[in-house]
Short mmCIF file of C-alpha atoms in Angstrom, two decimals:
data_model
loop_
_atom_site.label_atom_id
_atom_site.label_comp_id
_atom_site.label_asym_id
_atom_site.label_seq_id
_atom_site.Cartn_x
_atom_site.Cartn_y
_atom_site.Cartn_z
CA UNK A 18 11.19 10.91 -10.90
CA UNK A 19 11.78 14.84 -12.44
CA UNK A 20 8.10 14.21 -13.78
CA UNK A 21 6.61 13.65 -10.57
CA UNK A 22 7.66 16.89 -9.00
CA UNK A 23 4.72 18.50 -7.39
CA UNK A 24 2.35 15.90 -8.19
CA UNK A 25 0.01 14.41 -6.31
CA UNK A 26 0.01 10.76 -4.28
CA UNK A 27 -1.81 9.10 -1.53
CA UNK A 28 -0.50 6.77 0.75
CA UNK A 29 -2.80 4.67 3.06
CA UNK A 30 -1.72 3.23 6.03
CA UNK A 31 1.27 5.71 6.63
CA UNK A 32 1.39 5.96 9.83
CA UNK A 33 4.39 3.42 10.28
CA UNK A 34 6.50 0.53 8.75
CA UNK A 35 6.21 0.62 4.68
CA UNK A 36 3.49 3.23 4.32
CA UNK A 37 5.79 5.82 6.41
CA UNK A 38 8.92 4.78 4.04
CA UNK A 39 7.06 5.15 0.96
CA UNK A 40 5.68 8.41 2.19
CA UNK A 41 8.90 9.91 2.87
CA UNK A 42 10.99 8.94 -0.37
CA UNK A 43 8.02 10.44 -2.08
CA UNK A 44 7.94 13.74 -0.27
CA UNK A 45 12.10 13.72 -1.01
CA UNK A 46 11.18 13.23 -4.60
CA UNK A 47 9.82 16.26 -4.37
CA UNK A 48 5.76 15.26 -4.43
CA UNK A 49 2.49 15.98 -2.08
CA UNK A 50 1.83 13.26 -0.36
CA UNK A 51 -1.51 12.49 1.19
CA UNK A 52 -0.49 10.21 4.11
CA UNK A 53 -3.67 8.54 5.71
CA UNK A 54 -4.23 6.11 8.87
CA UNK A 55 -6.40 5.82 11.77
CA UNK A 56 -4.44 7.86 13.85
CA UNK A 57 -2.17 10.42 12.51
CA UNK A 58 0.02 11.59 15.57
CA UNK A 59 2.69 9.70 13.56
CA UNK A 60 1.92 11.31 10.18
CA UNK A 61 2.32 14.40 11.75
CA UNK A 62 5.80 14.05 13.10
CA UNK A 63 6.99 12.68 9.93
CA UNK A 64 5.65 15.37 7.89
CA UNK A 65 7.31 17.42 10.68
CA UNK A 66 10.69 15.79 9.94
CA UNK A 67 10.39 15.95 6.35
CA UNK A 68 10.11 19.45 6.40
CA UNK A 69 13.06 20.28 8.81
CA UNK A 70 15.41 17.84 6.22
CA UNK A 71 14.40 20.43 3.72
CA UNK A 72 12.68 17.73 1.25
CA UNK A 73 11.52 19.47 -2.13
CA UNK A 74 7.65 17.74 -1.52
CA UNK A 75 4.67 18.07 1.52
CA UNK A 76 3.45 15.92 3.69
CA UNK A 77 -0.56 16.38 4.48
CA UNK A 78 -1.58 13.52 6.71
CA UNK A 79 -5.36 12.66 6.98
CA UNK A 80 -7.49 10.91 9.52
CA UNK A 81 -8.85 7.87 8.05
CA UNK A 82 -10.59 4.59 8.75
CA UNK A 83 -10.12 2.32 5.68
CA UNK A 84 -12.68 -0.23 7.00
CA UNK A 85 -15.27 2.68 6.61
CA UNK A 86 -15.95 3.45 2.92
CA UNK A 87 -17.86 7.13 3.88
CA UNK A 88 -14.70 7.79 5.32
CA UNK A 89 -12.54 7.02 2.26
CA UNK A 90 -14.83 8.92 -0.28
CA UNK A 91 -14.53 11.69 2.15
CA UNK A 92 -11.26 11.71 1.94
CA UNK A 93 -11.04 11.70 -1.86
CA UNK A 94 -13.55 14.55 -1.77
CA UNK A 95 -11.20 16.29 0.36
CA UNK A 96 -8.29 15.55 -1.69
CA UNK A 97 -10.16 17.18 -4.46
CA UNK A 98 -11.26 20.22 -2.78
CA UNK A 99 -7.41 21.11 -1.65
CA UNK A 100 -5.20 19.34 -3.74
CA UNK A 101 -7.42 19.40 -7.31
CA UNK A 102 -6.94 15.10 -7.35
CA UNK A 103 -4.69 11.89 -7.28
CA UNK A 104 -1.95 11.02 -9.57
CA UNK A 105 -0.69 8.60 -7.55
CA UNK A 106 -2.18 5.89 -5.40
CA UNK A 107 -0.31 4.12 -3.70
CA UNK A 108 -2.84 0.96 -1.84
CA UNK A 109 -0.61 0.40 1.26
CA UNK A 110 -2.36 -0.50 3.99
CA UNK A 111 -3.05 -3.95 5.32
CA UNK A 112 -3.20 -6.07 8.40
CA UNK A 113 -3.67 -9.75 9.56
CA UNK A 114 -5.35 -11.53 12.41
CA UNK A 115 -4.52 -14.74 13.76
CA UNK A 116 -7.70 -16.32 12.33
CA UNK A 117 -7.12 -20.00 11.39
CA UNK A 118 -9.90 -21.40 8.12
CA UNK A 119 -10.84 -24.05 10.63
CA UNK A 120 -11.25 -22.38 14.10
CA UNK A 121 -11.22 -18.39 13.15
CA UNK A 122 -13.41 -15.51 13.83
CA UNK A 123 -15.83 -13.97 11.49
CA UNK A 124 -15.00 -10.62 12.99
CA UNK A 125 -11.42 -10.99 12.50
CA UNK A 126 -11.60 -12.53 8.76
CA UNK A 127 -14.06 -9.50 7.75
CA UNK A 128 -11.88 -6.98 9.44
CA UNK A 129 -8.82 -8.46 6.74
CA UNK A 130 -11.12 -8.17 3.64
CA UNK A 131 -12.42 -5.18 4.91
CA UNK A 132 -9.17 -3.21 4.99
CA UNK A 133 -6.81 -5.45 2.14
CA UNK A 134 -9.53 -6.43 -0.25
CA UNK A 135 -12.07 -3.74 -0.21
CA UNK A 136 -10.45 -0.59 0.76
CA UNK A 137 -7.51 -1.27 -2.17
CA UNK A 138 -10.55 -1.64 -4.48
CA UNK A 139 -12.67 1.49 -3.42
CA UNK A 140 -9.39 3.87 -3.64
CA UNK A 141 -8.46 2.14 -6.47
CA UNK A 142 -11.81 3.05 -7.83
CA UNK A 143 -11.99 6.42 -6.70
CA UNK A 144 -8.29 7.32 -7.74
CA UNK A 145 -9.31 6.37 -11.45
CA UNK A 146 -12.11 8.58 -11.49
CA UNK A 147 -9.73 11.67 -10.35
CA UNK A 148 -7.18 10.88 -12.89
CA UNK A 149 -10.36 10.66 -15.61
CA UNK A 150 -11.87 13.83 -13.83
CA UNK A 151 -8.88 16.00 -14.93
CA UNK A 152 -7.51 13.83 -18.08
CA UNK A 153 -4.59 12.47 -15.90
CA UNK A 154 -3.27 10.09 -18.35
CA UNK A 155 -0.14 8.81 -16.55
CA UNK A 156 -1.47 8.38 -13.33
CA UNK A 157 -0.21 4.87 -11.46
CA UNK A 158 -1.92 3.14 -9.07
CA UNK A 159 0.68 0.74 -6.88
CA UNK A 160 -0.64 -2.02 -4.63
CA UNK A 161 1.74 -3.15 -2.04
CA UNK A 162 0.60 -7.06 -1.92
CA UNK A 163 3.13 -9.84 -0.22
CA UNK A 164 4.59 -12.74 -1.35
CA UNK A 165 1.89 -14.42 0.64
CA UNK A 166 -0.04 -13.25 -2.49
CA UNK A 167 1.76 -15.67 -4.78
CA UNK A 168 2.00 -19.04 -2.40
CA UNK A 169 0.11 -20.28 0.56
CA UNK A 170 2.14 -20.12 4.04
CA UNK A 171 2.27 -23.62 5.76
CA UNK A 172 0.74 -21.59 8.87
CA UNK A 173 -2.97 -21.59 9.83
CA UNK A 174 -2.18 -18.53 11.59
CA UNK A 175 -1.85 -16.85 8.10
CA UNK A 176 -4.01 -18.79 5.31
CA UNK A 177 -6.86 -16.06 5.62
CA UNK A 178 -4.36 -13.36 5.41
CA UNK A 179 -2.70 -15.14 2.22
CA UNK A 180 -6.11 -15.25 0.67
CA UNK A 181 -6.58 -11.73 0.67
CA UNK A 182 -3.27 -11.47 -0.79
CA UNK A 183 -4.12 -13.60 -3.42
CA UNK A 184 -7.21 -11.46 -4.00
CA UNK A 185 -4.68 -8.40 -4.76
CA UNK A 186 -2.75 -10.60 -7.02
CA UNK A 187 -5.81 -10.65 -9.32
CA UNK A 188 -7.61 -7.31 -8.46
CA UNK A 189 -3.74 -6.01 -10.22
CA UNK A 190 -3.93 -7.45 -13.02
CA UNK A 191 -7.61 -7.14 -13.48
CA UNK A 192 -6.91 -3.10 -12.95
CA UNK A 193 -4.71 -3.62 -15.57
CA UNK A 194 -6.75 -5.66 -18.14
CA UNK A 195 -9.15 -2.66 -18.06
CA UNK A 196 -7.34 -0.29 -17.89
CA UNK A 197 -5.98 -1.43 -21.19
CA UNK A 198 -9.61 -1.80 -22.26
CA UNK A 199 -10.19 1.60 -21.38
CA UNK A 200 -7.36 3.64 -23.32
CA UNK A 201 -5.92 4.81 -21.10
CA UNK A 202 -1.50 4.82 -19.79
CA UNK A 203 -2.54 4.71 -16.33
CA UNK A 204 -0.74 1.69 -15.33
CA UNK A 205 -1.00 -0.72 -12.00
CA UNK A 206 1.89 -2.28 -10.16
CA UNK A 207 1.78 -4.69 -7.22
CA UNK A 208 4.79 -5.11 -5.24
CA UNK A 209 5.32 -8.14 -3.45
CA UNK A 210 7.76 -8.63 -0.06
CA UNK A 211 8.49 -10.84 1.68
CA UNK A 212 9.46 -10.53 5.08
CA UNK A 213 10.10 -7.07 5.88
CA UNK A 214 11.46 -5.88 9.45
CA UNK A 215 8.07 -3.82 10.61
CA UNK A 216 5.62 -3.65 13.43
CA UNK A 217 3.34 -5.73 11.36
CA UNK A 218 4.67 -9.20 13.07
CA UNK A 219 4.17 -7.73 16.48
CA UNK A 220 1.01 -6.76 15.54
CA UNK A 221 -0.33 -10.07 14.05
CA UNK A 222 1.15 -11.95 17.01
CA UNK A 223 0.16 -9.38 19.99
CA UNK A 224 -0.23 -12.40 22.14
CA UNK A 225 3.14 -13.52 21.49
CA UNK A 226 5.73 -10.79 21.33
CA UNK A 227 8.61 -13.54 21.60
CA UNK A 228 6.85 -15.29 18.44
CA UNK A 229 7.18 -11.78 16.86
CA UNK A 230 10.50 -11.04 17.40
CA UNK A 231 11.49 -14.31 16.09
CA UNK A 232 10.28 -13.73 12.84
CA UNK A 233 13.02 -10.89 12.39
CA UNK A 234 15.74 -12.29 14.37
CA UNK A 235 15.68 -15.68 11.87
CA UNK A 236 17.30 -14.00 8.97
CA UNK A 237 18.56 -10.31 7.84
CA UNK A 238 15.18 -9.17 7.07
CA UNK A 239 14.25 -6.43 4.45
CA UNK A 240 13.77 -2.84 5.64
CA UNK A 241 10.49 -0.75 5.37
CA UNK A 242 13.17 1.75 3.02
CA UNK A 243 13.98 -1.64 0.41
CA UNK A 244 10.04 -1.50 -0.01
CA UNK A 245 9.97 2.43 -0.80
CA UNK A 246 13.23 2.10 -3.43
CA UNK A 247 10.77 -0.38 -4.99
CA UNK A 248 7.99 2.13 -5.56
CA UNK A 249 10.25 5.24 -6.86
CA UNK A 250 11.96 2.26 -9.17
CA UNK A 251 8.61 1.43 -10.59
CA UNK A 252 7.15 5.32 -10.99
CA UNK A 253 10.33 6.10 -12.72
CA UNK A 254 10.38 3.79 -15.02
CA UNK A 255 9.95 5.27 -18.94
CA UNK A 256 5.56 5.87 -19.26
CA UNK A 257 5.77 3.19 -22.34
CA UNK A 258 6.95 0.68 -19.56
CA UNK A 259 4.64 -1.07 -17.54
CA UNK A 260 5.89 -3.09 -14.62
CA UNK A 261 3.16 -5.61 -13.32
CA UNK A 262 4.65 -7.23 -10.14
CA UNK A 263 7.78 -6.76 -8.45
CA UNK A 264 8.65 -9.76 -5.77
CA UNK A 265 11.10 -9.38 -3.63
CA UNK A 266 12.59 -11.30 -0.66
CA UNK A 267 14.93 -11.80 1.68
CA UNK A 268 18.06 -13.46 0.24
CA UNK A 269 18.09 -16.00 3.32
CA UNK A 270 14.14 -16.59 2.89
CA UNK A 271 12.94 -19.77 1.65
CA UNK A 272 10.15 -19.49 0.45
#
């Protein structure tokens, strides 16, 4: 990770769970990290707490709506302005809605390609262009997908959800196709989890917090930090390596 010192990464959706994990081990590594959500009350006591450990890096959280592409190209253009660009981009944020195929709302399955299809793309996009901007030729741009991303849940409650992950499955490796087309040792990663012990079940079963809580009381889950080793593992790998998806599970998981 030496060659990361002082670079530059974003991290969307960093207010909690992974995208907080991956923000800190990044910041101890000794890099600026861009940390953006909706609301960054959270951002800003991490960053707070990163600095009183005495990490070697910064945290700099930003305001951001993902589901808003203005937004997003704002905050590039800020990320230029201060921080000369990206070097890193690290396409964490994601969410699900308990919107069945059959019976689900429009609203709900737009909102989920909105922020996990669409948003991954457009920083993806805009990340490149930084890293071409300045001849950044070792950039890395990291998607956190899900397992869900590699085989359909048998729960209607998640099929739309797993079809966006399947989206990120390709939109990796078709980052990496051209990326190869264009020249370039920028590589692209996807990570894949399984279930991790976050606020995302509580979030994607706010009706049910018992239904929730199962979910991590079923099996020794993996922790937000397993996710984060995971993404300093795959930056520090050799620049002549390229690692194209990392799954990961919990031992006790089935499927």
């Amino acid at each position: 990770m030496e060659r990361w010192k002082g670079r530059v990464a974003l991290v969307t959706g960093a207010s909690v769970g992974i995208g907080a994990a991956v923000a800190r081990a990044l910041v101890q590594q000794g890099m600026r990290v861009v940390g953006c959500a909706r609301n960054v009350d959270k951002i800003e006591k991490l960053a707070a707490e990163c600095q009183s450990a005495g990490y070697s890096g910064t945290l700099i959280p930003y305001k951001c709506d993902l589901s808003n592409e203005e937004e997003i190209l704002s905050m590039f253009s800020a990320i230029k302005t201060l921080h000369k660009g990206v070097d890193v981009c690290i396409n964490n944020a994601g969410l699900a809605h308990n919107e069945p195929l059959l019976s689900g709302r429009t609203e709900g399955w737009r909102n989920m390609i909105d922020v996990n299809v669409l948003a991954l793309s457009i920083c993806t996009r805009e990340a490149y262009k930084s890293m071409k901007e300045r001849n950044v030729d070792d950039g890395h741009i990291i998607n956190i997908n899900s397992m869900g991303g590699h085989r359909v849940v048998p729960s209607a409650d998640e099929h739309f959800y797993c079809a966006t992950k399947y989206a990120v499955t390709a939109l990796t490796e078709g980052i990496r196709q051209e990326l190869r087309e264009a020249n370039t040792h920028i590589r692209a990663t996807c990570i894949s989890p399984g279930i991790v012990e976050t606020e995302f079940a509580f979030r994607h079963h706010n009706s049910d917090p018992e239904k929730a809580a199962s979910v991590y009381e079923s099996m020794k889950c993996l922790k937000a930090e397993d996710i984060a080793n995971a993404v300093t593992f795959v930056l520090s790998a050799p620049p002549h390596v390229q690692i194209g998806d990392v799954q990961m599970r919990p031992v006790e998981q089935v499927s």
